[in-house]
CSV table of C-alpha atoms in Angstrom, one decimal:
chain,number,residue,atom,x,y,z
A,665,MET,CA,-13.8,-5.8,-8.4
A,666,LEU,CA,-10.5,-5.5,-10.2
A,667,VAL,CA,-11.4,-7.4,-13.3
A,668,GLN,CA,-11.0,-4.4,-15.6
A,669,GLN,CA,-7.6,-3.6,-14.1
A,670,ALA,CA,-6.6,-7.2,-14.6
A,671,LYS,CA,-7.5,-7.1,-18.3
A,672,LYS,CA,-5.7,-3.7,-18.7
A,673,TYR,CA,-2.5,-5.0,-17.0
A,674,LEU,CA,-2.5,-8.2,-19.1
A,675,GLN,CA,-3.0,-6.1,-22.2
A,676,ILE,CA,0.1,-4.0,-21.2
A,677,LEU,CA,2.0,-7.2,-20.8
A,678,SER,CA,0.7,-8.6,-24.1
A,679,ALA,CA,-0.1,-11.7,-22.1
A,680,SER,CA,-2.9,-14.1,-21.3
A,681,PRO,CA,-3.3,-15.9,-18.0
A,682,ARG,CA,-1.3,-19.1,-18.2
A,683,LYS,CA,-3.2,-22.1,-16.9
A,684,LYS,CA,0.0,-24.1,-16.6
A,685,LEU,CA,1.3,-21.6,-14.1
A,686,GLY,CA,-2.0,-21.3,-12.2
A,687,GLN,CA,-2.4,-17.7,-13.1
A,688,ASN,CA,-5.9,-17.0,-11.7
A,689,PHE,CA,-5.8,-13.5,-10.3
A,690,MET,CA,-7.9,-12.6,-7.2
A,691,ILE,CA,-10.1,-9.6,-8.1
A,692,HIS,CA,-12.4,-9.2,-5.1
A,693,GLU,CA,-11.0,-6.4,-3.0
A,694,SER,CA,-12.8,-7.6,0.2
A,695,ASP,CA,-11.0,-10.9,-0.1
A,696,LEU,CA,-7.6,-9.2,-0.8
A,697,SER,CA,-8.2,-6.9,2.2
A,698,PHE,CA,-9.0,-9.9,4.5
A,699,ILE,CA,-5.9,-11.7,3.4
A,700,ALA,CA,-3.7,-8.7,4.0
A,701,ASP,CA,-5.1,-8.3,7.5
A,702,ALA,CA,-5.0,-12.0,8.4
A,703,LEU,CA,-1.5,-11.8,10.0
A,704,SER,CA,-0.6,-9.4,12.8
A,705,CYS,CA,2.2,-7.4,11.1
A,706,ASP,CA,3.7,-4.2,12.4
A,707,ALA,CA,4.2,-1.2,10.1
A,708,GLY,CA,7.6,-1.4,8.5
A,709,GLU,CA,7.8,-5.2,8.9
A,710,GLN,CA,9.4,-7.1,6.1
A,711,VAL,CA,7.1,-9.8,4.6
A,712,LEU,CA,7.4,-12.3,1.8
A,713,GLU,CA,4.9,-12.7,-1.0
A,714,ILE,CA,5.2,-15.7,-3.4
A,715,GLY,CA,3.6,-15.5,-6.8
A,716,PRO,CA,2.4,-11.9,-6.7
A,717,GLY,CA,1.1,-12.0,-10.3
A,718,LEU,CA,-0.4,-8.6,-11.1
A,719,GLY,CA,0.3,-7.2,-7.7
A,720,PHE,CA,-3.3,-6.8,-6.4
A,721,LEU,CA,-2.5,-8.3,-3.0
A,722,THR,CA,0.9,-6.5,-3.0
A,723,ARG,CA,-0.9,-3.2,-3.2
A,724,PHE,CA,-2.9,-4.0,0.0
A,725,LEU,CA,0.2,-5.1,1.8
A,726,LEU,CA,2.0,-1.9,0.9
A,727,GLN,CA,-1.0,0.1,2.1
A,728,LYS,CA,-0.4,-1.5,5.5
A,729,ARG,CA,3.1,0.0,5.3
A,730,LEU,CA,4.8,-3.4,5.0
A,731,LYS,CA,8.1,-3.9,3.3
A,732,VAL,CA,7.2,-6.5,0.6
A,733,THR,CA,9.8,-8.8,-0.9
A,734,ALA,CA,8.2,-11.0,-3.6
A,735,VAL,CA,9.3,-14.0,-5.6
A,736,GLU,CA,7.9,-14.2,-9.1
A,737,LYS,CA,8.8,-16.9,-11.6
A,738,ASP,CA,7.5,-15.1,-14.7
A,739,LYS,CA,10.0,-12.6,-16.1
A,740,SER,CA,7.5,-10.3,-17.7
A,741,TYR,CA,5.4,-10.1,-14.5
A,742,ALA,CA,8.5,-9.5,-12.4
A,743,LYS,CA,9.4,-6.5,-14.6
A,744,PHE,CA,5.9,-5.1,-14.6
A,745,LEU,CA,5.8,-5.3,-10.8
A,746,ARG,CA,9.2,-3.7,-10.5
A,747,ASP,CA,8.2,-0.8,-12.6
A,748,TYR,CA,4.7,-0.4,-11.1
A,749,PHE,CA,5.9,-0.3,-7.5
A,750,SER,CA,9.2,1.5,-8.2
A,751,GLN,CA,8.4,4.3,-5.8
A,752,THR,CA,7.7,1.9,-2.8
A,753,SER,CA,9.7,-0.4,-0.5
A,754,PHE,CA,8.7,-3.3,-2.8
A,755,LYS,CA,11.4,-5.7,-4.1
A,756,VAL,CA,10.9,-8.6,-6.5
A,757,PHE,CA,13.2,-11.5,-7.2
A,758,GLU,CA,12.7,-13.4,-10.5
A,759,LYS,CA,13.1,-16.9,-9.2
A,760,ASP,CA,11.4,-20.3,-8.9
A,761,ILE,CA,10.3,-20.3,-5.3
A,762,LEU,CA,10.9,-24.1,-5.1
A,763,LYS,CA,14.6,-23.5,-5.7
A,764,VAL,CA,14.9,-20.6,-3.2
A,765,ASN,CA,16.8,-21.0,0.1
A,766,LEU,CA,15.3,-18.2,2.3
A,767,LYS,CA,18.3,-18.0,4.5
A,768,THR,CA,20.8,-17.5,1.7
A,769,ASP,CA,19.1,-16.4,-1.5
A,770,LEU,CA,17.0,-13.4,-0.4
A,771,THR,CA,17.8,-10.3,1.6
A,772,LEU,CA,15.5,-11.2,4.5
A,773,ALA,CA,16.1,-10.1,8.1
A,774,GLY,CA,15.4,-13.4,9.9
A,775,PRO,CA,12.1,-15.3,10.0
A,776,VAL,CA,9.3,-13.6,8.0
A,777,ARG,CA,5.6,-13.8,7.5
A,778,LEU,CA,4.6,-15.2,4.2
A,779,TYR,CA,1.6,-14.5,1.8
A,780,GLY,CA,0.7,-16.4,-1.3
A,781,ASN,CA,-1.9,-17.4,-3.8
A,782,ILE,CA,-0.7,-20.9,-4.5
A,783,PRO,CA,-1.0,-22.4,-8.0
A,784,TYR,CA,-3.1,-25.5,-7.7
A,785,SER,CA,-0.7,-27.6,-9.8
A,786,ILE,CA,2.2,-27.1,-7.4
A,787,THR,CA,0.5,-26.8,-4.0
A,788,THR,CA,2.1,-29.9,-2.6
A,789,PRO,CA,5.6,-29.0,-3.6
A,790,ILE,CA,5.3,-25.5,-2.2
A,791,LEU,CA,3.9,-26.8,1.1
A,792,GLU,CA,6.8,-29.3,1.3
A,793,TRP,CA,9.2,-26.5,0.5
A,794,MET,CA,7.7,-24.4,3.3
A,795,ILE,CA,8.1,-27.3,5.8
A,796,GLY,CA,11.8,-27.5,4.8
A,797,GLN,CA,12.2,-23.7,5.2
A,798,ARG,CA,10.1,-23.4,8.3
A,799,ASN,CA,12.9,-22.0,10.4
A,800,GLN,CA,12.8,-18.9,8.2
A,801,ILE,CA,9.0,-18.5,8.2
A,802,ARG,CA,7.1,-17.4,11.3
A,803,GLU,CA,3.6,-17.9,9.9
A,804,ALA,CA,1.9,-17.9,6.5
A,805,VAL,CA,-1.5,-17.1,5.0
A,806,LEU,CA,-2.1,-19.0,1.7
A,807,THR,CA,-4.9,-19.2,-0.8
A,808,THR,CA,-5.3,-22.8,-2.0
A,809,GLN,CA,-7.9,-25.0,-3.6
A,810,LEU,CA,-10.7,-25.7,-1.2
A,811,GLU,CA,-10.1,-29.4,-1.4
A,812,VAL,CA,-6.5,-28.9,-0.4
A,813,ALA,CA,-7.5,-26.7,2.5
A,814,ASP,CA,-9.8,-29.4,3.7
A,815,ARG,CA,-7.0,-31.9,3.6
A,816,LEU,CA,-4.6,-29.7,5.4
A,817,THR,CA,-7.0,-29.0,8.3
A,818,ALA,CA,-8.5,-32.6,8.4
A,819,VAL,CA,-8.5,-34.7,11.6
A,820,PRO,CA,-7.6,-38.4,12.0
A,821,GLY,CA,-10.4,-40.7,10.6
A,822,ALA,CA,-11.7,-38.1,8.2
A,823,LYS,CA,-11.7,-38.9,4.5
A,824,ALA,CA,-9.5,-35.9,3.8
A,825,TRP,CA,-6.8,-37.0,6.4
A,826,GLY,CA,-3.7,-37.9,4.6
A,827,SER,CA,0.1,-37.6,4.5
A,828,LEU,CA,0.1,-33.9,3.7
A,829,SER,CA,-2.2,-33.3,6.7
A,830,ILE,CA,0.3,-35.0,8.9
A,831,PHE,CA,3.4,-33.5,7.4
A,832,LEU,CA,2.1,-30.0,8.0
A,833,GLN,CA,0.3,-30.5,11.3
A,834,VAL,CA,3.4,-32.1,12.9
A,835,VAL,CA,5.2,-28.8,12.4
A,836,ALA,CA,2.4,-26.2,12.5
A,837,ASP,CA,-1.0,-25.1,13.6
A,838,VAL,CA,-3.3,-24.9,10.6
A,839,GLN,CA,-6.6,-23.1,10.3
A,840,LYS,CA,-9.0,-22.6,7.4
A,841,ILE,CA,-10.1,-19.0,7.9
A,842,ARG,CA,-12.1,-18.1,4.8
A,843,LYS,CA,-13.8,-19.7,1.8
A,844,ILE,CA,-13.4,-17.9,-1.5
A,845,GLU,CA,-15.7,-18.4,-4.4
A,846,ALA,CA,-14.3,-19.2,-7.9
A,847,SER,CA,-15.9,-16.0,-9.1
A,848,SER,CA,-13.4,-14.0,-7.0
A,849,PHE,CA,-10.7,-14.8,-9.6
A,850,TYR,CA,-10.0,-13.8,-13.1
A,851,PRO,CA,-10.2,-16.0,-15.0
A,852,ALA,CA,-12.5,-18.0,-12.7
A,853,PRO,CA,-11.1,-21.5,-11.9
A,854,LYS,CA,-13.5,-24.5,-11.9
A,855,VAL,CA,-13.4,-24.9,-8.1
A,856,ASP,CA,-13.6,-22.8,-5.0
A,857,SER,CA,-10.7,-21.8,-2.9
A,858,ALA,CA,-10.0,-21.2,0.8
A,859,VAL,CA,-7.6,-19.1,2.8
A,860,ILE,CA,-5.5,-21.0,5.4
A,861,LYS,CA,-3.3,-19.7,8.2
A,862,ILE,CA,-0.2,-21.6,9.1
A,863,SER,CA,1.6,-20.9,12.4
A,864,PHE,CA,4.9,-22.9,12.6
A,865,LEU,CA,5.7,-24.4,16.0
A,866,ASP,CA,8.9,-23.7,17.9
A,867,LYS,CA,9.5,-27.5,18.0
A,868,LEU,CA,7.8,-30.6,16.5
A,869,ARG,CA,4.5,-31.5,18.0
A,870,TYR,CA,5.8,-34.9,19.0
A,871,VAL,CA,9.4,-36.3,19.3
A,872,ILE,CA,10.6,-37.5,15.9
A,873,GLY,CA,14.1,-38.8,15.5
A,874,ASN,CA,14.6,-38.4,11.8
A,875,GLU,CA,12.1,-36.3,9.8
A,876,ALA,CA,12.9,-37.9,6.5
A,877,LYS,CA,12.3,-41.4,7.8
A,878,PHE,CA,9.1,-40.3,9.5
A,879,PHE,CA,7.8,-38.7,6.3
A,880,SER,CA,8.8,-41.8,4.3
A,881,LEU,CA,6.9,-44.1,6.7
A,882,VAL,CA,3.7,-42.0,6.5
A,883,ARG,CA,3.9,-41.5,2.7
A,884,ARG,CA,4.4,-45.3,2.2
A,885,ALA,CA,1.3,-46.2,4.2
A,886,PHE,CA,-0.9,-43.6,2.5
A,887,GLN,CA,0.2,-44.7,-1.0
A,888,LYS,CA,-1.8,-47.9,-0.2
A,889,ARG,CA,-4.4,-46.3,2.1
A,890,ARG,CA,-7.1,-49.0,1.3
A,891,LYS,CA,-4.8,-51.7,2.7
A,892,THR,CA,-4.2,-52.5,6.3
A,893,LEU,CA,-1.2,-50.9,7.9
A,894,LEU,CA,0.7,-54.2,7.9
A,895,ASN,CA,0.0,-54.9,4.2
A,896,ALA,CA,0.7,-51.3,3.2
A,897,LEU,CA,4.0,-51.1,4.9
A,898,LYS,CA,5.6,-54.6,4.7
A,899,ASP,CA,8.5,-55.2,2.4
A,900,GLU,CA,11.0,-58.0,3.2
A,901,ARG,CA,13.7,-56.2,1.2
A,902,GLU,CA,14.0,-53.6,3.9
A,903,ALA,CA,14.7,-54.5,7.5
A,904,ARG,CA,12.6,-51.6,8.8
A,905,TYR,CA,9.6,-52.9,6.9
A,906,SER,CA,10.0,-56.6,7.4
A,907,LYS,CA,6.9,-58.3,8.7
A,908,SER,CA,8.5,-59.4,12.0
A,909,ASN,CA,9.8,-55.9,12.7
A,910,LEU,CA,6.5,-54.3,12.0
A,911,LEU,CA,4.6,-56.7,14.1
A,912,ARG,CA,7.0,-56.0,17.1
A,913,ALA,CA,6.4,-52.3,16.6
A,914,PHE,CA,2.6,-52.7,16.4
A,915,LYS,CA,2.6,-54.8,19.6
A,916,ARG,CA,4.7,-52.4,21.6
A,917,SER,CA,2.7,-49.4,20.4
A,918,LYS,CA,-0.6,-51.2,20.9
A,919,ILE,CA,-1.6,-50.2,17.4
A,920,ASP,CA,-3.7,-52.9,15.7
A,921,PRO,CA,-2.0,-53.9,12.4
A,922,ILE,CA,-5.3,-54.3,10.6
A,923,ARG,CA,-6.1,-50.6,11.0
A,924,ARG,CA,-5.7,-48.3,8.0
A,925,ALA,CA,-3.4,-45.3,7.6
A,926,GLU,CA,-6.2,-42.7,7.8
A,927,THR,CA,-7.2,-43.8,11.3
A,928,LEU,CA,-3.9,-43.1,13.0
A,929,SER,CA,-3.2,-39.8,14.9
A,930,ILE,CA,0.0,-37.9,14.5
A,931,LYS,CA,1.0,-39.1,18.0
A,932,GLU,CA,0.5,-42.7,16.9
A,933,TRP,CA,2.5,-42.2,13.7
A,934,ALA,CA,5.3,-40.7,15.8
A,935,GLU,CA,5.3,-43.6,18.1
A,936,LEU,CA,5.2,-46.2,15.3
A,937,ASP,CA,8.1,-44.3,13.6
A,938,GLY,CA,10.2,-44.5,16.7
A,939,LEU,CA,9.5,-48.2,17.2
A,940,THR,CA,10.2,-49.4,13.7
A,941,GLY,CA,13.8,-48.0,13.8
């Protein structure tokens, strides 16, 4: 375990883990090694790490002879990492990952593999950022809250099935590949975590005309997930969501309007999106 090293590095930084930034540092070397090995990278390959923190995972990635480019929001951590790994191929950019355009803001040679221990508080924004940047990401291995991992890998009809499940699964294959106990972190969070592997598809799983409109439709329905589809979606102020237009779409798609959002598959959502206009 790396807990003593974590305490030592934090002392050097004159810092304490900041709960607001989700600074829970993974300290179990077996978990770090597993994550570093989770993607099939070639020696010398350039990879991206987001939120490297104290650099524990970074160390394992560098041991695999990977060229690590990291994005770290905290200025003091970025400087610490830059100094600590100064004799390696490591590069760190002091940026907010949510404001980074991978194609223009970083010196990356084409689509990369991504690693990250994701702060619980910004998991959804980071995943939505990844979906938007997916042409620059081959695949990713992320550590998230266990509940989030369950949502991302859920199937239609499951309690965990929601808009985020659909948004990610329409563009990628998603697997939960390891559970990680809260005790594997310093300081220990209140909940367990899981490692997920995301492999982005070359094209969308189903034909979708306009992604923004598709996401809007799905999000709208899940905001009122206890209501029937018709009642959750209808709004006479918008032609797309007028009762008459929705009923036509339900009839043509053979989707019962009294069903609820969590019962529809991605294929059914794509069909409904196309028919509502």
